[in-house]
XYZ file of C-alpha atoms in Angstrom:
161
model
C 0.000 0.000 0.000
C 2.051 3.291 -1.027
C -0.369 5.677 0.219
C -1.246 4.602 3.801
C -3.168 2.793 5.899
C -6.459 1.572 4.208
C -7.646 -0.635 1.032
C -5.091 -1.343 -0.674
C -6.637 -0.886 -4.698
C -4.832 -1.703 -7.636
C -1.863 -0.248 -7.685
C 1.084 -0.403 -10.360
C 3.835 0.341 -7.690
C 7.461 -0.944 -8.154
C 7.728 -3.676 -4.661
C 11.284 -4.536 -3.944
C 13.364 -5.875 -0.644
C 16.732 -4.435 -0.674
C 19.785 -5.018 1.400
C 22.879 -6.947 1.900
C 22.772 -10.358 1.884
C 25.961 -10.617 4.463
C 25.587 -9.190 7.871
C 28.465 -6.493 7.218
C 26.963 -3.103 7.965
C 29.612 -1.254 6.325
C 28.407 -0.347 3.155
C 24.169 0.652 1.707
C 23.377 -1.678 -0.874
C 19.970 -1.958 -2.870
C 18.830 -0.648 -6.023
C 18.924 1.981 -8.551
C 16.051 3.110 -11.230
C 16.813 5.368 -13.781
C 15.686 6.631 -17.073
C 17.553 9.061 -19.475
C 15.774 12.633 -19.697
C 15.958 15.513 -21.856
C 16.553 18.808 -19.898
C 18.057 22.304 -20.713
C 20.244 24.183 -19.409
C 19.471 26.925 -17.074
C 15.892 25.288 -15.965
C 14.741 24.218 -12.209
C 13.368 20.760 -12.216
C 11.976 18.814 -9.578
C 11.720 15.206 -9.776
C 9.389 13.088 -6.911
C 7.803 10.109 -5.816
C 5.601 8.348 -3.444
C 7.605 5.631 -1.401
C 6.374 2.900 1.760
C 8.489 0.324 3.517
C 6.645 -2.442 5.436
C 7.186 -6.084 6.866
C 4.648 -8.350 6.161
C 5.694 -10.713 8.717
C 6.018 -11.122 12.044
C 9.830 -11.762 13.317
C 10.614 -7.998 14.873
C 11.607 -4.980 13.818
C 14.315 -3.754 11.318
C 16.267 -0.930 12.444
C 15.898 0.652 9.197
C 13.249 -0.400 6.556
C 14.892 1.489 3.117
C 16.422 5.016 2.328
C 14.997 6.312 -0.190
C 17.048 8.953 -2.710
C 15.691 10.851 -5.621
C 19.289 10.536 -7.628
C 20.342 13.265 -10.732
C 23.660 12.426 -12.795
C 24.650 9.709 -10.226
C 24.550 12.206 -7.482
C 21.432 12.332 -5.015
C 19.568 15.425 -4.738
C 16.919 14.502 -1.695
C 17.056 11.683 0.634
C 14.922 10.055 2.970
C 14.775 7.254 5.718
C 11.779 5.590 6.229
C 13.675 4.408 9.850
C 12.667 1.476 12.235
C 10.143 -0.399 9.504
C 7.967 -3.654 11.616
C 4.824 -5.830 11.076
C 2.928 -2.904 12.699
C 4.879 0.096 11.976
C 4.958 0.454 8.453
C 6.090 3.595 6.701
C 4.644 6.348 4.293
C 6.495 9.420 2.328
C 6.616 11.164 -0.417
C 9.908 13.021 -1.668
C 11.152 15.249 -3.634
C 14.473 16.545 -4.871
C 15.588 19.997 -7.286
C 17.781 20.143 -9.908
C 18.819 22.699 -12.088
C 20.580 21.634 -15.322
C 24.059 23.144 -16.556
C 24.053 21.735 -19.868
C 20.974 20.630 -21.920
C 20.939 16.887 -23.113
C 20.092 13.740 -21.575
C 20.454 13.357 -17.907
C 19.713 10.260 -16.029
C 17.530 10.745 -13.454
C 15.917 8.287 -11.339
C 14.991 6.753 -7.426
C 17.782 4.837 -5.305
C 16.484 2.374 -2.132
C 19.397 1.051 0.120
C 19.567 -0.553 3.014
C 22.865 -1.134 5.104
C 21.868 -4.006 6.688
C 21.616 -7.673 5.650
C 17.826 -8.496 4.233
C 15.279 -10.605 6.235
C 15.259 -14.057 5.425
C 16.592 -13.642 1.585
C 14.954 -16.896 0.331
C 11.826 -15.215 1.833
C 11.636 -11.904 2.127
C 9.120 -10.166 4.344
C 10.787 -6.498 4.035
C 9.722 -4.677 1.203
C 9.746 -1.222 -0.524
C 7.829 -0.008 -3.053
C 8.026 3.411 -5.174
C 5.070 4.687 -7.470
C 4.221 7.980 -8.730
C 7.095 9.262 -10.247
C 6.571 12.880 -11.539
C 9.018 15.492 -12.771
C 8.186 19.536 -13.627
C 9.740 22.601 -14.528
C 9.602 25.172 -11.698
C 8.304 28.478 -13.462
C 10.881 31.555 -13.455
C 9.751 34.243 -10.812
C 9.061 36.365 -14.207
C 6.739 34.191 -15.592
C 4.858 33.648 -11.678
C 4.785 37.692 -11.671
C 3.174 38.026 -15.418
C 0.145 35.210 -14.643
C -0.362 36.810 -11.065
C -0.502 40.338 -12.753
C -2.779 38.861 -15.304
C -5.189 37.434 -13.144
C -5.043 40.522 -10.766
C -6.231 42.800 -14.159
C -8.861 39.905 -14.850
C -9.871 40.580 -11.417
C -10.409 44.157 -11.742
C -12.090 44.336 -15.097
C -14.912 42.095 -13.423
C -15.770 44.073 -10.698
C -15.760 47.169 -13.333
C-alpha cells in the first residue's frame, strides 16, 4: 500500500526488498532506477515520488526499513529514511528533490532504495519497498509567476468594473 493505511486498490507500484545479503553493515546496498531525460540548461526541475516500507511478517523490527534517494547524474539530490520499519509500523512518504541543469541533453535521473543491513530471510523476504508515482516539472521563473499573477489581478479588476 504506497499511500497509507487503508484498502489497498490496484496499484502499479514498483515492490522490492533491498539489502545486503551478508551481515556487514559497512556499506548501503539496494537498487537503482533510472531513465535518461531531456533537460536544458538553465531550468529548475523537480523530480518526486511516493515511497512505503513495510514487513509483512512477524519476526521484529528492522532498524531501518529502506532510504529512499531521488538521484540526478549519479549524485542524489533529496534523501529520505523511512527508519525502524515492523509488522505494525509500516512507513509512508513522499519526496522530492531539485535540480537545475548546466548543460541541456540527456540526464539520467531516477529513485535509489538502500539498506545497510543484511535483508530478512533472503529466500523469503518479508521487508519490502515499493516506489510509485514518479513525476518530474519545470519550476516556473519568478518572471513568468509575476506576469500570470498580474494577469489574473487585471482579470480581477475588469470584473468588478
Amino acid at each position: 500500500d504506497i499511500d497509507g493505511p487503508g484498502a489497498l486498490g490496484t496499484n502499479f507500484g514498483a515492490q522490492f526488498s533491498v539489502g545486503r545479503a551478508s551481515s556487514t553493515i559497512t556499506n548501503n546496498a539496494g537498487v537503482l532506477l533510472t531513465q535518461d531525460v531531456m533537460l536544458t540548461a538553465g531550468t529548475l526541475y523537480v523530480f518526486e515520488f511516493d515511497w512505503s516500507a513495510y514487513r509483512v511478517a512477524p519476526g521484529g523490527t528492522n532498524t531501518q526499513g529502506g532510504i529512499f534517494d531521488v538521484v540526478i547524474n549519479g549524485a542524489s539530490v533529496a534523501s529520505q529514511a523511512a527508519g525502524s520499519t515492523g509488522p505494525t509500523n509500516p512507513h509512508y512518504g513522499h519526496i522530492m528533490g531539485e535540480f537545475t541543469a548546466t548543460t541541456t541533453g540527456m540526464h539520467s535521473v531516477g529513485a535509489m532504495i538502500t539498506r545497510p543491513f543484511t535483508i530478512p530471510t533472503p529466500t523469503a523476504p518479508n521487508l519490502f519497498q515499493v516506489v510509485d508515482n514518479f513525476n518530474m516539472y519545470v519550476v516556473p521563473e519568478p518572471s513568468t509567476v509575476l506576469a500570470l499573477g498580474l494577469g489574473a489581478f487585471v482579470l480581477l479588476r475588469r470584473r468588478r468594473k
